[in-house]
N, CA and C of each residue as an Amber inpcrd file, in Angstrom:
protein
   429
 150.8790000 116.8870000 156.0830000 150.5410000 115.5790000 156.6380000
 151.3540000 114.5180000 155.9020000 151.7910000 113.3950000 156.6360000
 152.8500000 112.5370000 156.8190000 151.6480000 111.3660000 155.4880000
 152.5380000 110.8320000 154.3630000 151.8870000 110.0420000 153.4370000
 151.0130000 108.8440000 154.5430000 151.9530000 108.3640000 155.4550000
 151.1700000 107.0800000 156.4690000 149.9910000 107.7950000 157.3730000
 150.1700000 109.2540000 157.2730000 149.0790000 109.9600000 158.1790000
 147.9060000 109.7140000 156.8980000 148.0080000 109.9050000 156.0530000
 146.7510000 109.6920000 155.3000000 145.9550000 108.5000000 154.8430000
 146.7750000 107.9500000 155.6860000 145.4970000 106.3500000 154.8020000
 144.8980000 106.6580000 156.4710000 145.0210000 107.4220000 157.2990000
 143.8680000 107.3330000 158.3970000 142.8920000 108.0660000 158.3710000
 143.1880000 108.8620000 157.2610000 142.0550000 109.8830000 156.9590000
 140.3630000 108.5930000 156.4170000 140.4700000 107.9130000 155.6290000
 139.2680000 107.1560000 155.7170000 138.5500000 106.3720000 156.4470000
 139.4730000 105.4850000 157.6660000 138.7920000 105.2400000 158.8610000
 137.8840000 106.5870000 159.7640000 138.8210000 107.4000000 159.6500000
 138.4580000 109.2270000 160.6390000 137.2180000 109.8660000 159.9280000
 137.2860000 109.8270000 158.6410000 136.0120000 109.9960000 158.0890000
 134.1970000 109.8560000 158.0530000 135.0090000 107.9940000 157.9730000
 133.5130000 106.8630000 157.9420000 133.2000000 106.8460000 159.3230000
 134.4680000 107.0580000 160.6330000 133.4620000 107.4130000 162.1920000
 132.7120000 108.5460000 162.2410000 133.6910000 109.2520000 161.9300000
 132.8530000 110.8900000 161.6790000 131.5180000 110.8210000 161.1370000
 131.2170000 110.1810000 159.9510000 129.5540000 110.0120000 159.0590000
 129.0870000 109.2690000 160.1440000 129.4880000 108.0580000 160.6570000
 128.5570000 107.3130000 161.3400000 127.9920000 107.7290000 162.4980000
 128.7390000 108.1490000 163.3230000 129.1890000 109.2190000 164.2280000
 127.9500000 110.0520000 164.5900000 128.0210000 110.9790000 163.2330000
 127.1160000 112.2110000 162.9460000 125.2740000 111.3140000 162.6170000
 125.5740000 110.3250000 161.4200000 124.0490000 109.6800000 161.2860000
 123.4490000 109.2080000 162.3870000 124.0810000 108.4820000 163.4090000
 123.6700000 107.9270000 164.9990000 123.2080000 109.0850000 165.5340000
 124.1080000 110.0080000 166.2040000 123.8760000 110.9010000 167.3820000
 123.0340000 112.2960000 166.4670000 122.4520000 111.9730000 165.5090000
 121.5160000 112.9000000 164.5970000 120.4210000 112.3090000 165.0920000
 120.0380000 110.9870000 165.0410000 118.8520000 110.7400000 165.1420000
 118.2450000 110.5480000 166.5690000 118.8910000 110.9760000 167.8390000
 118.8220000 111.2320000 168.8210000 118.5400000 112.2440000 169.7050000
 118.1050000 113.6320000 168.6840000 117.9430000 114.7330000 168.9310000
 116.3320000 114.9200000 168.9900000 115.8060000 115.3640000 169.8070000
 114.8140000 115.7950000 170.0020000 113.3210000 115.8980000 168.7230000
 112.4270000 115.0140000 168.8490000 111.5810000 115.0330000 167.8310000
 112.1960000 114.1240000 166.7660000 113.2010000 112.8950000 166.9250000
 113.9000000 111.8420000 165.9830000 113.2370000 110.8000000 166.5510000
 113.4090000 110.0680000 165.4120000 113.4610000 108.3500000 165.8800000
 114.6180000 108.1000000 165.8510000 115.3880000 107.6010000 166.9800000
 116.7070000 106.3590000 166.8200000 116.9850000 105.9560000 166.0740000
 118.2390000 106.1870000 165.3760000 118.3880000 105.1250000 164.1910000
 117.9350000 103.8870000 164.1620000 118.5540000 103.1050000 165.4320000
 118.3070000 101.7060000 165.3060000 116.9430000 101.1670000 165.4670000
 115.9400000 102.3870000 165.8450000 114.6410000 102.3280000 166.2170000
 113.8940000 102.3340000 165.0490000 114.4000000 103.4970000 164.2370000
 113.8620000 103.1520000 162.6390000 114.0740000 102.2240000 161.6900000
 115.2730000 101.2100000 162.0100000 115.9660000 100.5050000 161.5610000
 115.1360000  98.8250000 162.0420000 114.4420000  98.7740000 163.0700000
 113.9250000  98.0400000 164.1710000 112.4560000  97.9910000 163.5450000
 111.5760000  99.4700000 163.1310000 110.5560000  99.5580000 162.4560000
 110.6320000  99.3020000 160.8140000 111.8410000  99.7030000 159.8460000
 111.6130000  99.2450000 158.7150000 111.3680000  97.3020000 158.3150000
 112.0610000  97.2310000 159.7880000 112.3180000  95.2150000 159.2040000
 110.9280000  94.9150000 159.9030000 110.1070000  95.2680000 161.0060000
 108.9270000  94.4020000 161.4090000 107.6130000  95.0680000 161.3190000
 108.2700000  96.7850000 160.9320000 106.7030000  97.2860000 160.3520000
 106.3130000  97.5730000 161.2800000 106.6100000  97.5820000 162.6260000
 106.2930000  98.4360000 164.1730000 107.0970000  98.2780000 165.0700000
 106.8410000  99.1360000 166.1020000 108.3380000  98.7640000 167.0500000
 107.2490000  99.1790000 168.4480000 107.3750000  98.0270000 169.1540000
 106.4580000  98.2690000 171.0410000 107.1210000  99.0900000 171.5600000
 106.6070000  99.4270000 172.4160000 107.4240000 101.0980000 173.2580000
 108.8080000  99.9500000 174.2340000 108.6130000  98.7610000 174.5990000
 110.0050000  98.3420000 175.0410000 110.7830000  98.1910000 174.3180000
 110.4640000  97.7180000 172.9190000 111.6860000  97.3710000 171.7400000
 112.0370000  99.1120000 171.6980000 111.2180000  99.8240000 171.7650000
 111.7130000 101.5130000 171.3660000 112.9860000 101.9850000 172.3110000
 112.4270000 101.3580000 173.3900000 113.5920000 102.0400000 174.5080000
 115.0140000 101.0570000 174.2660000 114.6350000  99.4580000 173.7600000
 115.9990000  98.9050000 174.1900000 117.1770000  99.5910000 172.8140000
 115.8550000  99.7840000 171.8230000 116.7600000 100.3570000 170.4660000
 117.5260000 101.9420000 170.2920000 116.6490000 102.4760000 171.2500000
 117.3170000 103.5880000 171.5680000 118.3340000 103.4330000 172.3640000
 118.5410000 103.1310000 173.6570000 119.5560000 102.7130000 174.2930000
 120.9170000 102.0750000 173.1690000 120.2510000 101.3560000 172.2930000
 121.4630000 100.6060000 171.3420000 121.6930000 101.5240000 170.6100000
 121.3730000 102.5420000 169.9460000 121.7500000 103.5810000 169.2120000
 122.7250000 104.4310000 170.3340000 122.5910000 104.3930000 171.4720000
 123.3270000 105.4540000 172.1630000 124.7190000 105.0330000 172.2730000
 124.7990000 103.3090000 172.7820000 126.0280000 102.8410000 172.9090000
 126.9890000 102.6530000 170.8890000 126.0180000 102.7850000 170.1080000
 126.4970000 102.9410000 168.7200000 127.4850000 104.6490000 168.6920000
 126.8800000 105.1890000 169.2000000 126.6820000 106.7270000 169.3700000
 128.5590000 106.8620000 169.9730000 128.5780000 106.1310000 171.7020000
 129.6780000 105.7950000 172.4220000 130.3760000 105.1180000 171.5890000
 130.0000000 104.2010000 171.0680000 131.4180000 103.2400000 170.1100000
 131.9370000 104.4750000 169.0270000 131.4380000 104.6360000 168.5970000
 131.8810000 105.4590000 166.9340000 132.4390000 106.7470000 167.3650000
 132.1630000 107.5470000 168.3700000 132.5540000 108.6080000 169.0460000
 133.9630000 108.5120000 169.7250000 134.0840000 106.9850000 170.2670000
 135.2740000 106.7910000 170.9450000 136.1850000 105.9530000 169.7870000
 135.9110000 105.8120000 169.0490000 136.5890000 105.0920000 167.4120000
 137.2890000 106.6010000 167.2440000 136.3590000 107.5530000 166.5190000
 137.1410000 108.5220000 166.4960000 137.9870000 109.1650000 166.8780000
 137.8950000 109.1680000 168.4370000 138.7980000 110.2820000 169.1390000
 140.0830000 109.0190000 169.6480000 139.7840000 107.4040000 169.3700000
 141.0680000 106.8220000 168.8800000 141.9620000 107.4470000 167.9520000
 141.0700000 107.0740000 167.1490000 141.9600000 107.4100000 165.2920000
 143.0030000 109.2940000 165.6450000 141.7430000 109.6730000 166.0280000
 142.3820000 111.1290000 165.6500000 143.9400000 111.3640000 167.0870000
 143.5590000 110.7660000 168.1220000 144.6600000 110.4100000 168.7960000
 146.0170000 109.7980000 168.1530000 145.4510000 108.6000000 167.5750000
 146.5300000 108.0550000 167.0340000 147.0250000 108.4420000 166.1130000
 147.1070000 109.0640000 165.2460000 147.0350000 110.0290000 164.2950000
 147.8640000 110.8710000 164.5770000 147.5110000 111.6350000 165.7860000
 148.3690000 112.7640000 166.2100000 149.4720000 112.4600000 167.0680000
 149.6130000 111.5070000 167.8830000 151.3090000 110.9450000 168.7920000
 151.8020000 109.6060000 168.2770000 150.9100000 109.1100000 167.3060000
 151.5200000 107.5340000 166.5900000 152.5720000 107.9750000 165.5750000
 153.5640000 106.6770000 165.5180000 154.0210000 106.6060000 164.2320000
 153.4700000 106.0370000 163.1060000 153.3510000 106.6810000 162.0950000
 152.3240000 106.3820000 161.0730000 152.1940000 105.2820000 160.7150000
 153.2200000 104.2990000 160.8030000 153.5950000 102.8280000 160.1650000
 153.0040000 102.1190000 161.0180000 152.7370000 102.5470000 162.0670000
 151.9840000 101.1530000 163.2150000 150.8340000 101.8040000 162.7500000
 149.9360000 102.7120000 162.5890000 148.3710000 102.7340000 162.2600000
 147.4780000 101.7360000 161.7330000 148.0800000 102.0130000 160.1580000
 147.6930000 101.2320000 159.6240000 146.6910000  99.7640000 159.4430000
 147.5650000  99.1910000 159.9330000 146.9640000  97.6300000 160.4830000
 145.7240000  97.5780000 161.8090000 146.5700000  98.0450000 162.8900000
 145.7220000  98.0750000 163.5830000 144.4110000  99.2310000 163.6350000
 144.2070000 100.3300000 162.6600000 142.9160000 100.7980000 162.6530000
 142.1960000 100.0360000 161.3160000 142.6710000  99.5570000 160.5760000
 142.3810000  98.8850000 159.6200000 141.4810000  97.7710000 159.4970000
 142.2820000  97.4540000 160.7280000 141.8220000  96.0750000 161.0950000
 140.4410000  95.6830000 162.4640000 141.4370000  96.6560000 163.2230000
 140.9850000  96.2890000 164.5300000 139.7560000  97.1690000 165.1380000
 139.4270000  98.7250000 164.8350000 138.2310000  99.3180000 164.3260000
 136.9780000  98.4710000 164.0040000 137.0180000  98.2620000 162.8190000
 136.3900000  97.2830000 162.1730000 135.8670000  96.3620000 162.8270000
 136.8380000  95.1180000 163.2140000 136.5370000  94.2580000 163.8570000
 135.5880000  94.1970000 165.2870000 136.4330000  95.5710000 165.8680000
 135.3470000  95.6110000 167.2330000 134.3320000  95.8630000 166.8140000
 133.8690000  96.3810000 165.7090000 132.2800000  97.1990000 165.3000000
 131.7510000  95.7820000 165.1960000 132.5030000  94.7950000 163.8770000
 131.5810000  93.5140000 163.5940000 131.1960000  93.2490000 164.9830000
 131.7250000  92.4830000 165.6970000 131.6340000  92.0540000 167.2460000
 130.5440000  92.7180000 168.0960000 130.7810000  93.6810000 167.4900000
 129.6880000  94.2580000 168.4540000 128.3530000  94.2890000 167.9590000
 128.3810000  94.4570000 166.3470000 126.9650000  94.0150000 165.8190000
 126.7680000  92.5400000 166.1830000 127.5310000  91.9840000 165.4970000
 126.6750000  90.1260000 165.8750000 126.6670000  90.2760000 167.0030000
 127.3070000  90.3440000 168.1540000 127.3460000  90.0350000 169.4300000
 125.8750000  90.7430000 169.8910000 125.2360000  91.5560000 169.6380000
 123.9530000  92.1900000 170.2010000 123.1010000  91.8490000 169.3710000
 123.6040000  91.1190000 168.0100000 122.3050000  90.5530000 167.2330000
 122.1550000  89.0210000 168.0850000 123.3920000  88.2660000 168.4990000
 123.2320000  87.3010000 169.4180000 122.6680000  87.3550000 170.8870000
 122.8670000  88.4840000 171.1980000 122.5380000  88.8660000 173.1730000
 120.8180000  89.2170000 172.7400000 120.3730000  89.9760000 171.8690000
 118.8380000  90.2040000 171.1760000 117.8850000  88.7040000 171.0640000
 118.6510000  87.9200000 169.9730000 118.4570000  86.6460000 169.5580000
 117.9740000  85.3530000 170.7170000 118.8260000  85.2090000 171.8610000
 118.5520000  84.5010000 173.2670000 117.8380000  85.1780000 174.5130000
 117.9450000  86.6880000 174.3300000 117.5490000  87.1430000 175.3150000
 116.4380000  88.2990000 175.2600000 116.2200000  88.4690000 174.2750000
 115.3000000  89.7560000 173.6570000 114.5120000  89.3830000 172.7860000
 114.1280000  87.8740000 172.8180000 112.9090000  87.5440000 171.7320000
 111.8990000  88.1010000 171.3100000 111.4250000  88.7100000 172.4130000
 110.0090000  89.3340000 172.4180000 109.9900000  91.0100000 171.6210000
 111.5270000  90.8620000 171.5160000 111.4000000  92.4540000 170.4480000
 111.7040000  92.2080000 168.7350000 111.3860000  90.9720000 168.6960000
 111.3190000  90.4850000 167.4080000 112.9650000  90.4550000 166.9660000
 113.2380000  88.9350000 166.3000000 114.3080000  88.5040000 166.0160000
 114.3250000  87.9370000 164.4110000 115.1370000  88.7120000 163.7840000
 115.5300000  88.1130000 162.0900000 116.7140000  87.3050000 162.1100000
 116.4890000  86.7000000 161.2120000 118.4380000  85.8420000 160.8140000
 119.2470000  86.9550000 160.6770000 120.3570000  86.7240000 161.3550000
 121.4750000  88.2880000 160.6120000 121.2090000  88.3960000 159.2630000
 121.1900000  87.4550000 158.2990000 121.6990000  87.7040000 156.8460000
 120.8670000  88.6050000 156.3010000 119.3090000  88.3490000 157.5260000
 118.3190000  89.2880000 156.5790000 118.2780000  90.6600000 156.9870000
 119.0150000  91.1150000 158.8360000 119.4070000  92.3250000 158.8380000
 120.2050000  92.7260000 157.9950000 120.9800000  91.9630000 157.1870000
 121.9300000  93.0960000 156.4290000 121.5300000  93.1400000 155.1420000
 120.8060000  91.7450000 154.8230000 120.1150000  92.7310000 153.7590000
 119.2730000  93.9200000 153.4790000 118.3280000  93.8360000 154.3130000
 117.4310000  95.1270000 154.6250000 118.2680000  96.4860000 154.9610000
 119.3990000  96.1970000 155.6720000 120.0200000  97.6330000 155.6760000
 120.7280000  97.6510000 154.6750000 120.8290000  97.2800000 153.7460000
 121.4980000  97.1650000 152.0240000 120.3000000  98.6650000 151.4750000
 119.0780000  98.8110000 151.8790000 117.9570000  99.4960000 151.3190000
 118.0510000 100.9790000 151.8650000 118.5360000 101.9520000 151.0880000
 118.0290000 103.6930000 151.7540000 117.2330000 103.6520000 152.5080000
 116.2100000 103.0970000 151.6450000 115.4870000 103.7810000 152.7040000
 114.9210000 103.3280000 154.1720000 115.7620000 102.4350000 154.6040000
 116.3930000 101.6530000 156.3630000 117.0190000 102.9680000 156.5400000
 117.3490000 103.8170000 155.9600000 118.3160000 104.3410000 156.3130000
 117.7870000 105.9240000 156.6090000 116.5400000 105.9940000 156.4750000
 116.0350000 107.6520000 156.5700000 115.5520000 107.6870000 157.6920000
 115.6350000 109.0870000 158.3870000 115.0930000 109.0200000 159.2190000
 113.8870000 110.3650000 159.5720000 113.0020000 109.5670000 159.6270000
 111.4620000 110.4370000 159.4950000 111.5440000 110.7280000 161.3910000
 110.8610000 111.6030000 161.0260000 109.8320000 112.3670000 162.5430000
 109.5520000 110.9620000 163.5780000 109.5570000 111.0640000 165.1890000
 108.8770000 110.2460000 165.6260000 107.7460000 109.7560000 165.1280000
 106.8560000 110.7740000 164.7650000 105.2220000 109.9040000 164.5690000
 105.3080000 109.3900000 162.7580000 106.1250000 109.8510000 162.1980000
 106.3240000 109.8650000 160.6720000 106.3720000 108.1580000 160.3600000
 105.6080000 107.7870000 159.6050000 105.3310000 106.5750000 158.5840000
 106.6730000 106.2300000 158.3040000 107.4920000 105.0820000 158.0310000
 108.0960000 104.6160000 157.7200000 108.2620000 104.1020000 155.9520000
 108.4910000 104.6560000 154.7660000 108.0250000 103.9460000 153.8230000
 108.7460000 103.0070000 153.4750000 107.9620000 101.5860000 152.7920000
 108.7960000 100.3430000 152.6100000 108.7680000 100.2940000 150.9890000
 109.6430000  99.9450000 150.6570000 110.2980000  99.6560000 148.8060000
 109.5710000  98.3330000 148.6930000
């Protein structure tokens, strides 16, 4: 592998984990990531916030899935010197966008499934244990 082929190895990676943590918690007898993620910040989640958060875990699921099979595309017919920047950069960027942008489309239009300031979603997902994922009926524990 080509030295410029390897700085894509850590974008290809971190989709791959994310990738795998999303479409894990979607399997049969899981809570949704974003569903557990939805219950650690308000301490319950209504069966509509359940479905819209599942649904948002799926299109997380589609983004990071199709991130990957970018990268690993590009990877394999790119010249290594154009990668760089644009997975570097532009990866990334669509992910931010797409978080605020659904913490904003949530925020005006999804009140009723309970709305935080961003700053305090990211703090709370700063915490493991936002980040475990127990059984559907399984307790959530809070730090």
């Amino acid at each position: 592998m080509e030295n410029g082929r390897l700085l894509l190895l850590p974008p290809i990676v971190v989709n791959a984990v994310l990738f795998y943590l999303f479409a894990r918690s979607l399997q049969p007898g899981h809570e949704a990531l974003i569903t557990g993620f939805h219950r650690y910040i308000h301490h319950s989640v209504s069966p509509p916030a359940a479905l819209y958060t599942h649904r948002l875990t799926v299109l997380w699921v589609l983004f990071f899935g199709l991130s990957l099979c970018l990268l690993v595309t590009f990877t394999r017919i790119s010249d290594p010197s154009d990668a760089p920047w644009v997975l570097s950069l532009g990866l990334p960027a669509a992910a931010i966008v797409f978080f605020v942008g659904e913490h904003c489309f949530r925020a005006r239009f999804r009140r009723h499934y309970g709305v935080v300031p961003l700053w305090r979603t990211l703090n709370e997902l700063r915490h493991p244990a936002a980040w475990q994922m127990p059984s559907r009926d399984a307790p959530v524990p809070r730090q």
